[in-house]
Amino acid sequence: MPGNHFTANVSRWAVRAQLIYVLVVVLVPVFAAVSWSLVNERMYDRQEANAELKVTSERISAALALFLTGNEALLQRLAQRPLIQAVDAGRCDPMLREYVTLHPEFPNIALASVAGRLLCAAAPERLPSMDFRSYSWWPRVAGSASFMVSNGYQVPASRRWFVMMSFPVRDGTGGIAGVLLLPADVLSLNGSLLQAIPDKLLVQVTDGSGRIVLSSRQADEFVGRDAGLPDQAPASASGGGATRAAGGGSGSSPLHATNRVPGTSWTVQVGMSEEAFNTCVNDKKT
């Protein structure tokens, strides 16, 4: 009968509507829960990555501080030697030349007067000038009563970048009579201090002026460049130009950490690109 046929159709549609309703009521919360779980998991992965970056920045900072402290102790011992305390260009301590022979990572070590004039050097022929007053770091060095490490500076003749470590030399009355100078080639330092950094990370060390003095990747390209503010992520080594290490796109925290090197104006910056982060997450789950 027509009435029964109509009733059967309505019943079938009612059952279908009820099934759709049940599916919506049951599955939508399930999908939402799964999506929220994935979001939470992603957030946790980012937090975990940033925590690891922070630990890495602290360890590198401590290693740099240890390196500088070791050189401070060396310069302090040399500054107590009688021939160094004499501050006499006619009586140079042979230990200066011996030290450079034993430590080839340092191209030179020199003794200067408080007026900035070269008195003695392990390799005087390697010095571009006998007068240190032309360097931007000299006023701070000349006025310092303790160990100092300079900002990065470039030697025009070689176009290479250096940092200068210095220690005052005192005479018999306790007054400052001269300065010991230990220049370090930053590209050589990169090879010895940052060689064990994993490829997934980019580590850069900036000096007090915000200039890059050490970089775990493409050091010859990045050293000497302005890295921007200390709280920004380090420059990315991928692609052209000094772009920032990727944050996380819209709404995600940047994958980087910073830490100041104790006793200096240097800052360690450790960053990870989004591509490297995704690879690490996927590797962890496989």
GROMACS .gro file of C-alpha atoms in nm:
model
  286
    1MET     CA    1   0.000   0.000   0.000
    2PRO     CA    2   0.119   0.359  -0.070
    3GLY     CA    3   0.089   0.457   0.296
    4ASN     CA    4   0.300   0.166   0.410
    5HIS     CA    5   0.560   0.243   0.139
    6PHE     CA    6   0.584   0.604   0.255
    7THR     CA    7   0.612   0.496   0.617
    8ALA     CA    8   0.890   0.251   0.528
    9ASN     CA    9   1.084   0.526   0.345
   10VAL     CA   10   1.047   0.762   0.638
   11SER     CA   11   1.163   0.489   0.875
   12ARG     CA   12   1.468   0.417   0.663
   13TRP     CA   13   1.560   0.790   0.650
   14ALA     CA   14   1.501   0.817   1.024
   15VAL     CA   15   1.739   0.527   1.087
   16ARG     CA   16   2.000   0.682   0.860
   17ALA     CA   17   1.965   1.017   1.033
   18GLN     CA   18   2.002   0.848   1.368
   19LEU     CA   19   2.314   0.664   1.248
   20ILE     CA   20   2.464   0.988   1.117
   21TYR     CA   21   2.379   1.157   1.445
   22VAL     CA   22   2.542   0.875   1.641
   23LEU     CA   23   2.851   0.891   1.421
   24VAL     CA   24   2.877   1.268   1.467
   25VAL     CA   25   2.822   1.248   1.842
   26VAL     CA   26   3.069   0.963   1.889
   27LEU     CA   27   3.338   1.023   1.628
   28VAL     CA   28   3.374   1.404   1.632
   29PRO     CA   29   3.491   1.406   1.995
   30VAL     CA   30   3.725   1.117   1.910
   31PHE     CA   31   3.872   1.309   1.616
   32ALA     CA   32   3.898   1.620   1.832
   33ALA     CA   33   4.073   1.423   2.105
   34VAL     CA   34   4.318   1.273   1.856
   35SER     CA   35   4.387   1.616   1.703
   36TRP     CA   36   4.439   1.771   2.044
   37SER     CA   37   4.669   1.484   2.140
   38LEU     CA   38   4.877   1.543   1.828
   39VAL     CA   39   4.895   1.916   1.900
   40ASN     CA   40   4.996   1.846   2.258
   41GLU     CA   41   5.257   1.596   2.142
   42ARG     CA   42   5.397   1.850   1.896
   43MET     CA   43   5.413   2.116   2.167
   44TYR     CA   44   5.590   1.872   2.399
   45ASP     CA   45   5.842   1.786   2.125
   46ARG     CA   46   5.919   2.156   2.079
   47GLN     CA   47   5.957   2.211   2.452
   48GLU     CA   48   6.187   1.910   2.474
   49ALA     CA   49   6.395   2.036   2.179
   50ASN     CA   50   6.428   2.383   2.331
   51ALA     CA   51   6.532   2.229   2.664
   52GLU     CA   52   6.805   2.031   2.486
   53LEU     CA   53   6.920   2.346   2.304
   54LYS     CA   54   6.942   2.528   2.635
   55VAL     CA   55   7.159   2.255   2.785
   56THR     CA   56   7.379   2.263   2.473
   57SER     CA   57   7.423   2.641   2.495
   58GLU     CA   58   7.520   2.611   2.862
   59ARG     CA   59   7.778   2.340   2.788
   60ILE     CA   60   7.935   2.534   2.503
   61SER     CA   61   7.941   2.847   2.716
   62ALA     CA   62   8.116   2.657   2.995
   63ALA     CA   63   8.369   2.512   2.747
   64LEU     CA   64   8.449   2.858   2.610
   65ALA     CA   65   8.485   2.995   2.963
   66LEU     CA   66   8.726   2.709   3.043
   67PHE     CA   67   8.927   2.785   2.728
   68LEU     CA   68   8.954   3.153   2.818
   69THR     CA   69   9.032   3.081   3.183
   70GLY     CA   70   9.315   2.852   3.077
   71ASN     CA   71   9.468   3.124   2.862
   72GLU     CA   72   9.423   3.378   3.140
   73ALA     CA   73   9.623   3.150   3.373
   74LEU     CA   74   9.893   3.114   3.107
   75LEU     CA   75   9.926   3.491   3.056
   76GLN     CA   76   9.927   3.548   3.431
   77ARG     CA   77  10.220   3.308   3.475
   78LEU     CA   78  10.411   3.467   3.188
   79ALA     CA   79  10.348   3.814   3.331
   80GLN     CA   80  10.533   3.710   3.648
   81ARG     CA   81  10.853   3.612   3.467
   82PRO     CA   82  11.142   3.854   3.532
   83LEU     CA   83  11.223   3.915   3.165
   84ILE     CA   84  10.857   3.999   3.098
   85GLN     CA   85  10.835   4.228   3.401
   86ALA     CA   86  11.146   4.410   3.278
   87VAL     CA   87  10.938   4.539   2.981
   88ASP     CA   88  11.256   4.587   2.785
   89ALA     CA   89  11.267   4.556   2.405
   90GLY     CA   90  11.636   4.469   2.431
   91ARG     CA   91  11.577   4.171   2.661
   92CYS     CA   92  11.292   3.961   2.526
   93ASP     CA   93  11.191   3.642   2.702
   94PRO     CA   94  11.262   3.338   2.477
   95MET     CA   95  10.957   3.171   2.634
   96LEU     CA   96  10.737   3.377   2.400
   97ARG     CA   97  10.875   3.205   2.092
   98GLU     CA   98  10.873   2.865   2.262
   99TYR     CA   99  10.507   2.900   2.353
  100VAL     CA  100  10.397   2.967   1.995
  101THR     CA  101  10.604   2.670   1.879
  102LEU     CA  102  10.424   2.446   2.129
  103HIS     CA  103  10.080   2.597   2.057
  104PRO     CA  104  10.047   2.648   1.680
  105GLU     CA  105   9.680   2.746   1.717
  106PHE     CA  106   9.812   3.085   1.830
  107PRO     CA  107   9.997   3.273   1.556
  108ASN     CA  108  10.181   3.504   1.796
  109ILE     CA  109  10.225   3.635   2.148
  110ALA     CA  110  10.356   3.984   2.217
  111LEU     CA  111  10.460   4.225   2.488
  112ALA     CA  112  10.357   4.586   2.445
  113SER     CA  113  10.426   4.901   2.643
  114VAL     CA  114  10.139   5.089   2.809
  115ALA     CA  115  10.178   5.341   2.526
  116GLY     CA  116  10.086   5.070   2.273
  117ARG     CA  117  10.432   5.017   2.126
  118LEU     CA  118  10.554   4.666   2.043
  119LEU     CA  119  10.846   4.560   2.261
  120CYS     CA  120  10.878   4.184   2.207
  121ALA     CA  121  10.698   3.916   2.006
  122ALA     CA  122  10.734   3.550   1.926
  123ALA     CA  123  10.698   3.631   1.556
  124PRO     CA  124  10.728   4.009   1.506
  125GLU     CA  125  10.731   3.965   1.127
  126ARG     CA  126  10.367   3.846   1.146
  127LEU     CA  127  10.244   4.166   1.309
  128PRO     CA  128  10.089   4.411   1.063
  129SER     CA  129  10.185   4.707   1.283
  130MET     CA  130  10.429   4.791   1.561
  131ASP     CA  131  10.179   5.034   1.709
  132PHE     CA  132   9.867   4.881   1.867
  133ARG     CA  133   9.693   5.214   1.930
  134SER     CA  134   9.523   5.193   1.590
  135TYR     CA  135   9.316   4.892   1.699
  136SER     CA  136   8.968   4.945   1.840
  137TRP     CA  137   9.039   4.714   2.134
  138TRP     CA  138   9.353   4.893   2.253
  139PRO     CA  139   9.192   5.166   2.476
  140ARG     CA  140   9.010   4.902   2.684
  141VAL     CA  141   9.319   4.681   2.703
  142ALA     CA  142   9.548   4.969   2.804
  143GLY     CA  143   9.309   5.073   3.080
  144SER     CA  144   9.242   4.725   3.217
  145ALA     CA  145   9.394   4.587   3.535
  146SER     CA  146   9.291   4.228   3.459
  147PHE     CA  147   9.254   3.968   3.184
  148MET     CA  148   9.045   4.074   2.886
  149VAL     CA  149   8.917   3.923   2.564
  150SER     CA  150   8.832   4.166   2.285
  151ASN     CA  151   8.556   4.181   2.030
  152GLY     CA  152   8.637   4.037   1.690
  153TYR     CA  153   8.858   4.248   1.466
  154GLN     CA  154   8.989   4.209   1.113
  155VAL     CA  155   9.349   4.251   1.007
  156PRO     CA  156   9.330   4.450   0.679
  157ALA     CA  157   9.637   4.291   0.518
  158SER     CA  158   9.522   3.930   0.558
  159ARG     CA  159   9.145   3.997   0.582
  160ARG     CA  160   9.136   3.738   0.862
  161TRP     CA  161   8.942   3.781   1.185
  162PHE     CA  162   9.097   3.761   1.530
  163VAL     CA  163   9.014   3.811   1.896
  164MET     CA  164   9.277   3.948   2.133
  165MET     CA  165   9.337   3.814   2.482
  166SER     CA  166   9.540   4.038   2.709
  167PHE     CA  167   9.687   4.053   3.058
  168PRO     CA  168   9.859   4.344   3.235
  169VAL     CA  169  10.227   4.321   3.329
  170ARG     CA  170  10.318   4.486   3.661
  171ASP     CA  171  10.655   4.619   3.764
  172GLY     CA  172  10.821   4.586   4.104
  173THR     CA  173  10.601   4.859   4.253
  174GLY     CA  174  10.279   4.695   4.141
  175GLY     CA  175  10.210   4.950   3.869
  176ILE     CA  176  10.112   4.844   3.518
  177ALA     CA  177  10.421   4.866   3.298
  178GLY     CA  178  10.308   4.671   2.993
  179VAL     CA  179  10.056   4.432   2.841
  180LEU     CA  180  10.085   4.073   2.720
  181LEU     CA  181   9.887   4.016   2.401
  182LEU     CA  182   9.771   3.676   2.273
  183PRO     CA  183   9.584   3.697   1.939
  184ALA     CA  184   9.368   3.404   1.833
  185ASP     CA  185   9.262   3.335   1.475
  186VAL     CA  186   8.887   3.275   1.499
  187LEU     CA  187   8.875   3.033   1.206
  188SER     CA  188   9.133   2.819   1.384
  189LEU     CA  189   8.929   2.843   1.704
  190ASN     CA  190   8.623   2.722   1.515
  191GLY     CA  191   8.804   2.406   1.418
  192SER     CA  192   8.914   2.330   1.774
  193LEU     CA  193   8.615   2.451   1.978
  194LEU     CA  194   8.310   2.375   1.761
  195GLN     CA  195   8.415   2.074   1.557
  196ALA     CA  196   8.193   1.828   1.751
  197ILE     CA  197   7.866   2.018   1.697
  198PRO     CA  198   7.601   1.794   1.526
  199ASP     CA  199   7.492   1.900   1.176
  200LYS     CA  200   7.132   1.944   1.295
  201LEU     CA  201   7.241   2.240   1.510
  202LEU     CA  202   7.380   2.580   1.423
  203VAL     CA  203   7.597   2.731   1.695
  204GLN     CA  204   7.716   3.088   1.674
  205VAL     CA  205   7.903   3.297   1.929
  206THR     CA  206   7.867   3.673   1.918
  207ASP     CA  207   8.089   3.933   2.082
  208GLY     CA  208   7.980   4.241   2.276
  209SER     CA  209   7.907   4.434   1.957
  210GLY     CA  210   7.673   4.162   1.828
  211ARG     CA  211   7.921   4.046   1.564
  212ILE     CA  212   7.967   3.673   1.497
  213VAL     CA  213   8.311   3.553   1.612
  214LEU     CA  214   8.250   3.176   1.601
  215SER     CA  215   8.016   2.967   1.386
  216SER     CA  216   7.980   2.589   1.372
  217ARG     CA  217   7.890   2.605   1.003
  218GLN     CA  218   8.025   2.818   0.719
  219ALA     CA  219   8.250   3.009   0.956
  220ASP     CA  220   8.436   3.173   0.668
  221GLU     CA  221   8.103   3.320   0.554
  222PHE     CA  222   7.948   3.419   0.887
  223VAL     CA  223   8.242   3.536   1.100
  224GLY     CA  224   8.249   3.914   1.116
  225ARG     CA  225   7.885   3.958   1.021
  226ASP     CA  226   7.633   4.132   1.239
  227ALA     CA  227   7.414   3.871   1.411
  228GLY     CA  228   7.154   4.121   1.535
  229LEU     CA  229   7.024   4.131   1.890
  230PRO     CA  230   7.152   3.870   2.137
  231ASP     CA  231   6.801   3.735   2.204
  232GLN     CA  232   6.739   3.652   1.839
  233ALA     CA  233   6.799   3.312   1.686
  234PRO     CA  234   7.132   3.261   1.508
  235ALA     CA  235   7.161   3.305   1.136
  236SER     CA  236   7.062   3.006   0.927
  237ALA     CA  237   7.336   2.843   0.726
  238SER     CA  238   7.093   2.727   0.459
  239GLY     CA  239   7.018   2.938   0.159
  240GLY     CA  240   7.162   3.280   0.087
  241GLY     CA  241   7.205   3.560   0.333
  242ALA     CA  242   7.206   3.566   0.712
  243THR     CA  243   6.845   3.472   0.773
  244ARG     CA  244   6.733   3.364   1.118
  245ALA     CA  245   6.709   3.003   1.217
  246ALA     CA  246   6.350   2.904   1.163
  247GLY     CA  247   6.113   2.945   1.449
  248GLY     CA  248   5.810   2.733   1.411
  249GLY     CA  249   5.596   2.929   1.173
  250SER     CA  250   5.279   3.089   1.294
  251GLY     CA  251   5.203   3.041   1.661
  252SER     CA  252   5.505   2.824   1.747
  253SER     CA  253   5.804   2.911   1.961
  254PRO     CA  254   6.145   2.955   1.795
  255LEU     CA  255   6.386   2.668   1.830
  256HIS     CA  256   6.687   2.841   1.982
  257ALA     CA  257   6.862   2.912   2.310
  258THR     CA  258   7.118   3.170   2.424
  259ASN     CA  259   7.368   3.179   2.706
  260ARG     CA  260   7.630   3.435   2.811
  261VAL     CA  261   7.991   3.320   2.839
  262PRO     CA  262   8.093   3.392   3.201
  263GLY     CA  263   8.337   3.679   3.245
  264THR     CA  264   8.294   3.807   2.889
  265SER     CA  265   8.050   3.997   2.670
  266TRP     CA  266   8.023   3.695   2.440
  267THR     CA  267   7.691   3.516   2.387
  268VAL     CA  268   7.641   3.157   2.270
  269GLN     CA  269   7.341   3.106   2.041
  270VAL     CA  270   7.219   2.759   1.946
  271GLY     CA  271   6.946   2.709   1.686
  272MET     CA  272   6.771   2.432   1.496
  273SER     CA  273   6.579   2.468   1.171
  274GLU     CA  274   6.224   2.340   1.134
  275GLU     CA  275   6.346   2.084   0.882
  276ALA     CA  276   6.601   1.945   1.128
  277PHE     CA  277   6.341   1.946   1.405
  278ASN     CA  278   6.092   1.750   1.195
  279THR     CA  279   6.360   1.497   1.101
  280CYS     CA  280   6.454   1.448   1.467
  281VAL     CA  281   6.086   1.398   1.567
  282ASN     CA  282   6.026   1.149   1.288
  283ASP     CA  283   6.345   0.956   1.369
  284LYS     CA  284   6.242   0.934   1.734
  285LYS     CA  285   5.906   0.783   1.641
  286THR     CA  286   6.042   0.519   1.403
   0.00000   0.00000   0.00000
